[in-house]
Amino acid sequence: MKQKYTSSFVPIIYKNHFDIVASEFLKKYCPEALEKPMPVPILEIAEKKIQLNVIRTERLSENLDIIGAITLCDGIIDIYDSVTKEYIGLEVQKGTVFIDSYINHSGRENNTLAHECVHWYKHRPYFIHHSKKEDTLAIAFRCPIRRIEEDESDSWSDAEWMEWQAGGIAPRILMPKEMVKIKIKELFITYHSSSGEINRIALLRNVIDDLAKFFCVSKQSAKIRMIELGYEEAIEVYSEEKDSQIQPLFKMDYNDFGNKSVNGHQTRQINLNEAFEEYCKNEQFQEIVNSGRFTYVDGFFVINDEKYIRQQKNGGFELTEYAKNNLFDCTINFTYKLRSNFEIHSSRVQMEILYRMEYSTSYKKLPFYSSNIQNDAVFDKAEALRNLRAEFDAQYEESKKYRKTFSERVYEIIQIKKWNSTIFKEKTLLDDMTFSRIKNKPDYTPNLKSVIAICVGLDLDLTVTNELLRLAGHSLTTSREHKAYSYIINAFCGCSIDERNEALEALDVEPLGTKSRETIKNK
């Protein structure tokens, strides 16, 4: 059939021509599927015959609005990162097909892949034509889960016409008309001969089930194909059942480890602000930092052990020579991702079938933490070397056997460390009055910021800090300020309050303590 086009280069394909186009596709890529009933090897066709790159490991949208996509030219397309719960950019070449990773049914997956193949087969001229005319180039089709309703055709855009065509032709590629007729006839003969009298609806259900299984499509697709071929009674089969071929989000979240295709450049060094943003967004990274097994030194998250870090004369920390020469063994690794500078709303994702380059021009290249072989090995080593503050921890555990107030617990730790008021002021940037109240007033409970200053000065981990906050009637929330407190407690363990205050100021959070360092020196 000679293809005709509209003035905007949308192919003119009427519904009664869908089977013809499907047959032309199969003649070119799989002629044997027109000779005898067989499952159409659509993945093999896509990868080996058409030379498409099929990716089935990514999520395309947060709420499954989009289940498939194909890129018609090189560019950047947004995919959904389930770990950080944001959209990130993925650099792709033309001819890349995405099948949403939450599709858990081979029939739905095959139909989505066939759908993307139709876009490549019939709709590339539209992209070529418009790429020469428009400043903003559409780089991909993003295919929504919703169907394009025919009764709305008067108001369809070019993209919706092409989406309707792909949606109608795809199942006909997987279930060629004449071959399906042969298979249906064969199944009816089999059931009539083996079962004798059988309820008509039950018979149709069996035929639909076997047809779907044979052609590797969904039962819904098999049912619709039978109705199109004149078996109108099939409309009564599965009429009350919902399409369950897409996993609900809540069933998959526990098994979702984020993006698999984002294997960009990697780094072990990360600046303070980028690390904090990752800490706020990435729960996996929060767990790593909150474990207390790593310290932020010289831009690296390094194992918190004297083998890898050493204290300088000025009180700060630096990497040991061994660590500098063996960063692979002792530091956390980050992968760069392209994070979008705007928020994608599901309504836009649903409506924008054509994905335009203008949506892909505003990205920041930022480091991202994910669990991998290298990071897991470093974490295991950190676990094995966890022996810092062991003596203090043992004393702390013993002291917990007795009920104590905030002041009693803090003063107990102060005594263990053999501090006096001068050292207390030096380490916490708090005043003599605070020290006196802790020492002499068992029921004294300072404000949250003072508790954090005390815990930082005492170099306590997050577990002990949370315990003291609880005794003082406080707790850390998910606010940016409180996350910054958790961050400096975990990532800067062993560092002075001055160093941690520098980090807070870099994060635009007010520093700890009621007295400046200069004020203390002048007293």
Coordinates of C-alpha atoms in Angstrom, one line a residue:
M1 CA 0.0 0.0 0.0
K2 CA 1.5 3.3 -1.1
Q3 CA 1.7 5.6 1.9
K4 CA 0.1 9.0 1.8
Y5 CA 0.7 11.8 4.3
T6 CA -1.1 14.9 5.6
S7 CA 0.4 18.3 5.1
S8 CA 2.2 17.9 8.4
F9 CA 3.6 14.5 7.4
V10 CA 1.3 12.4 9.6
P11 CA 0.8 9.1 7.7
I12 CA -2.8 8.7 6.6
I13 CA -3.8 5.2 7.9
Y14 CA -7.5 4.4 8.4
K15 CA -8.7 1.8 10.9
N16 CA -9.7 -0.6 8.1
H17 CA -6.1 -0.5 6.8
F18 CA -4.5 -1.5 10.2
D19 CA -4.3 -5.2 9.2
I20 CA -2.7 -4.3 5.8
V21 CA 0.0 -2.2 7.5
A22 CA 0.6 -5.0 10.1
S23 CA 1.0 -7.5 7.2
E24 CA 3.4 -5.2 5.4
F25 CA 5.5 -4.9 8.6
L26 CA 5.6 -8.7 9.0
K27 CA 6.4 -9.3 5.3
K28 CA 9.5 -7.1 5.8
Y29 CA 10.6 -8.4 9.2
C30 CA 9.0 -11.8 9.8
P31 CA 7.3 -13.3 6.7
E32 CA 7.0 -16.7 8.3
A33 CA 4.4 -15.3 10.8
L34 CA 2.1 -14.8 7.8
E35 CA 2.4 -18.5 6.7
K36 CA 1.4 -20.4 9.8
P37 CA 0.1 -19.5 13.3
M38 CA 3.1 -18.7 15.5
P39 CA 4.1 -16.3 18.3
V40 CA 5.6 -13.3 16.7
P41 CA 9.2 -12.8 18.0
I42 CA 8.8 -9.1 18.5
L43 CA 11.9 -8.7 20.7
E44 CA 14.1 -10.4 18.1
I45 CA 12.5 -8.3 15.4
A46 CA 13.1 -5.1 17.3
E47 CA 16.7 -5.9 18.3
K48 CA 18.1 -7.9 15.4
K49 CA 16.0 -6.9 12.3
I50 CA 15.2 -3.2 13.1
Q51 CA 18.4 -2.7 15.2
L52 CA 16.6 -1.0 18.1
N53 CA 18.2 -0.8 21.5
V54 CA 15.5 -2.1 23.9
I55 CA 15.8 -1.1 27.6
R56 CA 13.5 -2.8 30.2
T57 CA 15.2 -1.7 33.4
E58 CA 13.9 1.8 33.9
R59 CA 10.8 3.6 35.1
L60 CA 9.3 6.2 32.8
S61 CA 6.9 7.9 35.2
E62 CA 6.1 8.0 38.9
N63 CA 2.5 6.8 38.6
L64 CA 2.7 4.6 35.4
D65 CA 1.2 7.3 33.2
I66 CA 3.8 6.3 30.6
I67 CA 4.6 2.6 29.9
G68 CA 6.7 2.9 26.7
A69 CA 8.9 5.3 24.8
I70 CA 11.1 5.4 21.6
T71 CA 13.6 8.0 20.7
L72 CA 13.7 9.2 17.1
C73 CA 16.9 11.1 17.4
D74 CA 19.8 11.5 19.8
G75 CA 19.1 13.5 22.9
I76 CA 18.3 13.4 26.6
I77 CA 15.1 11.8 27.9
D78 CA 13.7 11.9 31.4
I79 CA 13.3 8.7 33.4
Y80 CA 12.0 8.4 37.0
D81 CA 14.4 7.6 39.7
S82 CA 12.6 5.6 42.4
V83 CA 15.4 6.0 45.0
T84 CA 15.5 9.8 45.0
K85 CA 11.9 10.1 43.8
E86 CA 12.8 12.6 41.0
Y87 CA 13.2 12.7 37.3
I88 CA 16.7 12.5 35.9
G89 CA 18.1 12.9 32.4
L90 CA 19.5 9.9 30.4
E91 CA 21.5 10.5 27.3
V92 CA 20.2 8.3 24.5
Q93 CA 20.8 7.6 20.8
K94 CA 18.0 7.4 18.3
G95 CA 16.4 4.0 18.1
T96 CA 16.3 3.5 21.8
V97 CA 13.1 1.8 23.1
F98 CA 12.1 2.0 26.8
I99 CA 9.6 -0.5 28.3
D100 CA 8.6 0.5 31.8
S101 CA 10.2 -1.9 34.3
Y102 CA 7.0 -2.2 36.3
I103 CA 5.3 -4.1 33.5
N104 CA 5.2 -7.6 34.8
H105 CA 3.3 -9.4 32.1
S106 CA 5.0 -10.6 28.9
G107 CA 1.9 -10.0 26.8
R108 CA 1.7 -6.3 27.8
E109 CA 5.4 -6.0 27.3
N110 CA 5.2 -7.5 23.8
N111 CA 2.3 -5.2 22.9
T112 CA 4.2 -2.1 24.2
L113 CA 7.3 -3.2 22.2
A114 CA 5.3 -3.7 19.0
H115 CA 3.7 -0.3 19.6
E116 CA 7.1 1.4 19.7
C117 CA 8.2 -0.6 16.6
V118 CA 5.2 0.9 14.7
H119 CA 6.3 4.4 15.6
W120 CA 9.7 3.6 14.2
Y121 CA 8.3 2.0 11.1
K122 CA 5.7 4.6 10.2
H123 CA 6.3 7.9 12.0
R124 CA 9.9 8.8 11.4
P125 CA 9.1 10.9 8.4
Y126 CA 7.1 13.2 10.7
F127 CA 10.1 13.8 12.9
I128 CA 12.4 14.3 10.0
H129 CA 10.0 16.8 8.4
H130 CA 9.6 18.8 11.6
S131 CA 13.2 18.7 12.6
K132 CA 13.9 20.8 9.5
K133 CA 11.1 23.3 10.2
E134 CA 11.1 23.8 13.9
D135 CA 13.7 25.2 16.3
T136 CA 12.5 22.8 19.0
L137 CA 13.0 19.2 18.0
A138 CA 10.8 16.4 19.3
I139 CA 13.1 13.6 20.1
A140 CA 10.8 10.8 21.3
F141 CA 7.4 9.3 21.6
R142 CA 6.2 8.7 25.2
C143 CA 3.3 6.4 25.1
P144 CA 0.7 6.7 27.8
I145 CA -1.1 3.8 29.4
R146 CA -4.5 5.5 28.6
R147 CA -6.1 4.6 25.3
I148 CA -6.7 7.3 22.7
E149 CA -10.5 7.4 22.4
E150 CA -11.9 7.4 18.9
D151 CA -14.9 9.6 19.7
E152 CA -12.5 12.4 20.4
S153 CA -10.8 12.3 17.0
D154 CA -12.2 15.7 15.9
S155 CA -9.8 17.4 18.3
W156 CA -6.8 15.1 18.0
S157 CA -3.3 16.5 17.6
D158 CA -0.8 15.0 15.2
A159 CA 0.8 13.1 18.1
E160 CA -2.6 11.7 19.1
W161 CA -3.3 10.5 15.6
M162 CA 0.0 8.7 15.4
E163 CA -0.5 7.3 18.9
W164 CA -3.9 5.9 17.9
Q165 CA -2.3 4.3 14.8
A166 CA 0.4 2.6 16.8
G167 CA -2.1 1.4 19.3
G168 CA -4.3 -0.2 16.6
I169 CA -1.6 -1.7 14.5
A170 CA 0.6 -3.2 17.3
P171 CA -1.8 -6.0 18.3
R172 CA -2.4 -6.9 14.7
I173 CA 1.3 -7.4 14.2
L174 CA 1.3 -9.8 17.2
M175 CA -1.9 -11.5 16.0
P176 CA -2.0 -11.5 12.2
K177 CA -5.6 -11.7 11.0
E178 CA -5.6 -14.9 8.9
M179 CA -3.3 -16.7 11.3
V180 CA -5.6 -15.8 14.3
K181 CA -8.6 -17.1 12.4
I182 CA -6.9 -20.4 11.8
K183 CA -5.9 -20.7 15.5
I184 CA -9.4 -19.8 16.7
K185 CA -10.9 -22.4 14.5
E186 CA -8.4 -25.0 15.7
L187 CA -9.2 -24.2 19.3
F188 CA -12.9 -24.4 18.9
I189 CA -12.6 -27.8 17.2
T190 CA -10.3 -29.0 20.0
Y191 CA -12.7 -28.0 22.8
H192 CA -15.8 -29.2 21.1
S193 CA -14.3 -32.7 20.5
S194 CA -12.8 -33.1 23.9
S195 CA -15.4 -31.6 26.2
G196 CA -18.7 -32.4 24.5
E197 CA -21.4 -29.9 25.6
I198 CA -19.8 -26.8 27.1
N199 CA -21.2 -23.4 28.2
R200 CA -20.6 -20.9 25.4
I201 CA -19.1 -18.3 27.7
A202 CA -16.9 -20.9 29.3
L203 CA -15.8 -22.0 25.9
L204 CA -15.0 -18.5 24.8
R205 CA -13.0 -17.9 28.0
N206 CA -10.9 -21.1 27.3
V207 CA -10.3 -20.0 23.7
I208 CA -9.3 -16.5 24.8
D209 CA -6.9 -17.9 27.4
D210 CA -5.3 -20.3 24.9
L211 CA -5.1 -17.6 22.2
A212 CA -3.4 -15.2 24.6
K213 CA -0.9 -17.8 25.7
F214 CA -0.1 -19.0 22.2
F215 CA 0.5 -15.5 20.7
C216 CA 2.1 -14.2 23.9
V217 CA -0.3 -11.3 24.3
S218 CA -2.6 -10.2 27.1
K219 CA -6.0 -11.8 27.6
Q220 CA -7.5 -8.4 27.0
S221 CA -5.8 -8.1 23.6
A222 CA -6.9 -11.6 22.6
K223 CA -10.4 -10.8 23.6
I224 CA -10.5 -7.6 21.5
R225 CA -9.0 -9.4 18.5
M226 CA -11.7 -12.1 18.7
I227 CA -14.4 -9.3 18.8
E228 CA -12.9 -7.6 15.8
L229 CA -13.0 -10.9 13.9
G230 CA -16.7 -11.4 14.5
Y231 CA -16.9 -13.2 17.8
E232 CA -19.1 -10.6 19.4
E233 CA -20.0 -12.9 22.3
A234 CA -16.5 -12.6 23.6
I235 CA -17.4 -9.1 24.9
E236 CA -19.0 -10.9 27.9
V237 CA -15.8 -12.7 28.9
Y238 CA -13.7 -11.0 31.6
S239 CA -16.1 -8.0 31.5
E240 CA -15.9 -7.6 35.3
E241 CA -12.2 -8.0 35.7
K242 CA -9.6 -5.3 35.8
D243 CA -6.4 -5.3 33.9
S244 CA -3.8 -6.5 36.4
Q245 CA -0.8 -6.7 34.2
I246 CA 0.9 -3.7 35.7
Q247 CA 2.3 -4.0 39.2
P248 CA 0.8 -1.6 41.7
L249 CA 3.4 0.7 43.1
F250 CA 3.1 -0.5 46.6
K251 CA 3.9 -4.1 45.6
M252 CA 7.1 -3.2 43.9
D253 CA 8.7 -0.4 46.0
Y254 CA 10.5 -2.8 48.3
N255 CA 12.3 -4.5 45.3
D256 CA 13.1 -1.3 43.4
F257 CA 16.8 -0.3 43.5
G258 CA 16.6 2.6 41.1
N259 CA 18.0 3.1 37.7
K260 CA 20.1 0.4 36.0
S261 CA 21.0 2.2 32.7
V262 CA 22.6 5.2 34.2
N263 CA 26.3 4.2 34.1
G264 CA 27.9 7.6 33.6
H265 CA 31.2 9.0 34.9
Q266 CA 32.1 8.1 38.5
T267 CA 33.8 10.0 41.2
R268 CA 34.9 9.5 44.8
Q269 CA 35.3 13.2 45.6
I270 CA 32.2 15.2 46.2
N271 CA 31.8 18.7 47.5
L272 CA 30.0 19.5 50.8
N273 CA 26.8 20.9 49.3
E274 CA 26.3 18.2 46.8
A275 CA 26.9 15.6 49.5
F276 CA 24.3 17.2 51.7
E277 CA 21.7 17.4 48.9
E278 CA 22.3 13.7 48.2
Y279 CA 22.0 13.0 51.9
C280 CA 18.6 14.7 52.0
K281 CA 17.2 13.0 48.9
N282 CA 18.8 9.5 48.9
E283 CA 17.7 7.1 51.8
Q284 CA 20.4 4.6 50.9
F285 CA 23.1 7.3 51.3
Q286 CA 21.4 8.5 54.6
E287 CA 21.8 5.0 56.0
I288 CA 25.5 4.9 55.0
V289 CA 26.3 8.2 56.6
N290 CA 24.1 7.6 59.7
S291 CA 25.9 4.3 60.3
G292 CA 28.9 6.3 61.6
R293 CA 31.3 4.1 59.6
F294 CA 32.4 6.9 57.3
T295 CA 33.8 10.4 57.9
Y296 CA 33.9 13.3 55.4
V297 CA 37.5 14.2 54.9
D298 CA 39.1 16.2 52.1
G299 CA 36.0 15.8 49.9
F300 CA 35.8 12.0 50.4
F301 CA 33.6 9.7 52.5
V302 CA 36.3 7.5 54.0
I303 CA 36.2 4.6 56.4
N304 CA 36.4 6.0 59.9
D305 CA 39.6 4.3 61.0
E306 CA 43.1 5.4 62.0
K307 CA 44.4 3.4 59.0
Y308 CA 42.7 5.9 56.7
I309 CA 42.4 9.2 58.6
R310 CA 44.7 11.0 61.0
Q311 CA 44.3 14.2 63.1
Q312 CA 46.3 17.2 62.2
K313 CA 48.0 19.5 64.7
N314 CA 45.3 22.1 64.2
G315 CA 42.7 19.5 65.2
G316 CA 41.3 18.7 61.8
F317 CA 41.5 15.4 59.9
E318 CA 43.3 14.4 56.7
L319 CA 43.7 11.2 54.7
T320 CA 46.6 9.0 55.5
E321 CA 49.2 8.3 52.8
Y322 CA 47.8 4.8 52.6
A323 CA 44.3 6.1 52.0
K324 CA 45.4 8.5 49.3
N325 CA 47.1 5.6 47.5
N326 CA 44.2 3.2 48.0
L327 CA 41.0 5.3 47.6
F328 CA 39.3 2.4 45.8
D329 CA 39.5 0.3 49.1
C330 CA 38.3 2.9 51.6
T331 CA 36.1 5.6 50.0
I332 CA 32.5 5.7 48.8
N333 CA 32.0 5.8 45.0
F334 CA 29.4 8.1 43.3
T335 CA 28.0 8.0 39.8
Y336 CA 27.1 11.2 38.0
K337 CA 23.5 11.6 36.9
L338 CA 21.7 14.4 35.0
R339 CA 19.2 15.8 37.4
S340 CA 16.4 17.9 35.9
N341 CA 16.1 21.5 37.0
F342 CA 12.4 21.5 36.8
E343 CA 9.7 19.3 38.3
I344 CA 7.7 17.0 36.0
H345 CA 4.1 16.8 36.9
S346 CA 2.1 13.7 36.0
S347 CA -0.4 15.7 34.1
R348 CA 2.3 16.9 31.7
V349 CA 3.8 13.5 31.4
Q350 CA 0.4 12.1 30.5
M351 CA -0.5 14.7 27.9
E352 CA 2.8 15.2 26.2
I353 CA 3.1 12.3 23.8
L354 CA 5.8 14.0 21.9
Y355 CA 8.9 14.5 24.1
R356 CA 10.6 17.7 23.0
M357 CA 14.2 18.7 23.3
E358 CA 13.2 21.9 25.1
Y359 CA 12.4 19.7 28.1
S360 CA 15.9 18.4 28.0
T361 CA 18.0 21.5 28.1
S362 CA 18.1 22.3 31.8
Y363 CA 20.1 19.6 33.7
K364 CA 22.7 19.6 36.5
K365 CA 25.3 16.9 36.5
L366 CA 25.3 15.7 40.1
P367 CA 26.9 12.8 41.9
F368 CA 24.6 10.0 43.1
Y369 CA 25.2 7.2 45.6
S370 CA 23.9 3.7 44.9
S371 CA 24.7 0.3 46.2
N372 CA 27.1 -1.6 44.0
I373 CA 29.9 -4.1 44.3
Q374 CA 32.6 -1.5 45.0
N375 CA 30.5 0.4 47.6
D376 CA 29.3 -2.8 49.3
A377 CA 32.9 -4.0 49.6
V378 CA 34.0 -0.7 51.2
F379 CA 31.0 -0.8 53.6
D380 CA 31.9 -4.4 54.6
K381 CA 35.4 -3.3 55.3
A382 CA 34.1 -0.4 57.4
E383 CA 31.9 -2.8 59.4
A384 CA 34.9 -5.1 60.1
L385 CA 37.0 -2.1 61.3
R386 CA 34.4 -0.6 63.5
N387 CA 36.3 -0.3 66.8
L388 CA 36.3 3.4 67.4
R389 CA 35.2 4.6 70.8
A390 CA 34.7 1.0 71.9
E391 CA 35.8 1.7 75.5
F392 CA 33.4 4.7 75.8
D393 CA 30.6 2.7 74.2
A394 CA 31.0 -0.1 76.8
Q395 CA 30.9 2.5 79.6
Y396 CA 27.9 4.1 78.1
E397 CA 26.0 0.8 77.8
E398 CA 26.7 0.0 81.4
S399 CA 25.5 3.4 82.5
K400 CA 22.2 3.0 80.7
K401 CA 21.2 0.4 83.3
Y402 CA 20.2 3.2 85.6
R403 CA 17.5 5.8 84.9
K404 CA 19.1 9.2 84.6
T405 CA 18.0 12.7 83.5
F406 CA 19.6 14.7 80.7
S407 CA 21.9 16.6 83.0
E408 CA 23.0 13.4 84.8
R409 CA 23.7 11.6 81.6
V410 CA 25.7 14.5 80.1
Y411 CA 27.7 15.1 83.3
E412 CA 28.5 11.4 83.5
I413 CA 30.0 11.5 80.0
I414 CA 31.9 14.7 80.9
Q415 CA 33.4 13.0 83.9
I416 CA 34.4 10.0 81.8
K417 CA 36.2 12.4 79.4
K418 CA 37.7 14.2 82.4
W419 CA 36.5 17.6 81.3
N420 CA 36.3 20.8 83.4
S421 CA 34.3 23.9 82.6
T422 CA 37.1 25.4 80.5
I423 CA 37.3 22.4 78.2
F424 CA 33.5 22.2 78.1
K425 CA 33.3 25.8 76.8
E426 CA 36.2 25.2 74.4
K427 CA 34.5 22.1 72.9
T428 CA 30.9 23.3 72.8
L429 CA 31.1 27.1 72.5
L430 CA 28.5 27.2 75.3
D431 CA 29.0 29.3 78.5
D432 CA 29.8 28.8 82.2
M433 CA 26.2 29.0 83.1
T434 CA 25.3 26.0 80.9
F435 CA 28.1 23.9 82.4
S436 CA 27.0 24.9 86.0
R437 CA 23.4 23.9 85.3
I438 CA 24.4 20.6 83.9
K439 CA 26.6 19.9 86.9
N440 CA 24.3 21.2 89.6
K441 CA 20.7 20.9 88.3
P442 CA 19.6 17.3 87.6
D443 CA 16.3 18.5 85.9
Y444 CA 17.9 21.1 83.6
T445 CA 17.0 20.7 79.9
P446 CA 18.5 23.1 77.4
N447 CA 17.0 23.9 74.0
L448 CA 17.6 21.6 71.0
K449 CA 20.4 23.6 69.5
S450 CA 22.3 23.6 72.8
V451 CA 21.8 19.8 73.1
I452 CA 23.3 19.4 69.6
A453 CA 26.2 21.7 70.5
I454 CA 26.9 19.6 73.6
C455 CA 26.7 16.3 71.6
V456 CA 29.0 17.7 68.9
G457 CA 31.5 18.9 71.5
L458 CA 31.5 15.5 73.2
D459 CA 31.8 13.9 69.7
L460 CA 28.8 11.6 70.3
D461 CA 27.3 9.4 67.6
L462 CA 23.7 9.8 66.4
T463 CA 22.4 7.0 68.6
V464 CA 23.6 8.7 71.8
T465 CA 22.6 12.1 70.5
N466 CA 19.1 10.9 69.9
E467 CA 19.0 9.5 73.4
L468 CA 20.1 12.8 74.9
L469 CA 17.6 14.7 72.8
R470 CA 14.9 12.4 74.0
L471 CA 15.9 13.0 77.7
A472 CA 15.8 16.7 77.0
G473 CA 12.3 16.5 75.5
H474 CA 13.4 17.0 71.8
S475 CA 13.8 15.0 68.6
L476 CA 15.1 15.6 65.2
T477 CA 12.6 16.2 62.4
T478 CA 12.9 16.0 58.6
S479 CA 13.5 19.7 58.3
R480 CA 16.6 20.8 56.3
E481 CA 18.1 22.3 59.5
H482 CA 17.7 19.1 61.5
K483 CA 19.0 17.0 58.6
A484 CA 22.0 19.2 58.6
Y485 CA 22.6 18.4 62.3
S486 CA 22.3 14.7 61.6
Y487 CA 24.7 15.1 58.7
I488 CA 27.5 16.9 60.6
I489 CA 27.2 14.4 63.5
N490 CA 27.6 11.4 61.2
A491 CA 29.8 12.7 58.4
F492 CA 32.1 14.8 60.6
C493 CA 32.7 12.5 63.6
G494 CA 36.0 13.3 65.2
C495 CA 35.9 16.9 64.0
S496 CA 35.8 19.9 66.2
I497 CA 32.7 22.1 66.6
D498 CA 34.5 24.8 64.6
E499 CA 34.9 22.5 61.6
R500 CA 31.3 21.3 61.9
N501 CA 30.1 24.9 62.2
E502 CA 32.0 25.7 58.9
A503 CA 30.0 22.9 57.3
L504 CA 26.7 24.3 58.7
E505 CA 27.5 27.7 57.4
A506 CA 28.3 26.3 54.0
L507 CA 24.8 24.7 54.1
D508 CA 23.2 28.0 55.1
V509 CA 22.4 26.7 58.6
E510 CA 23.1 28.9 61.7
P511 CA 26.3 27.6 63.6
L512 CA 26.1 26.0 67.0
G513 CA 27.1 27.5 70.3
T514 CA 26.2 30.7 72.1
K515 CA 29.7 32.2 72.1
S516 CA 32.1 32.9 69.3
R517 CA 35.6 31.4 69.3
E518 CA 37.1 34.9 69.7
T519 CA 35.0 35.6 72.8
I520 CA 36.2 32.4 74.5
K521 CA 39.8 33.2 73.7
N522 CA 39.5 36.7 75.2
K523 CA 38.2 35.4 78.6

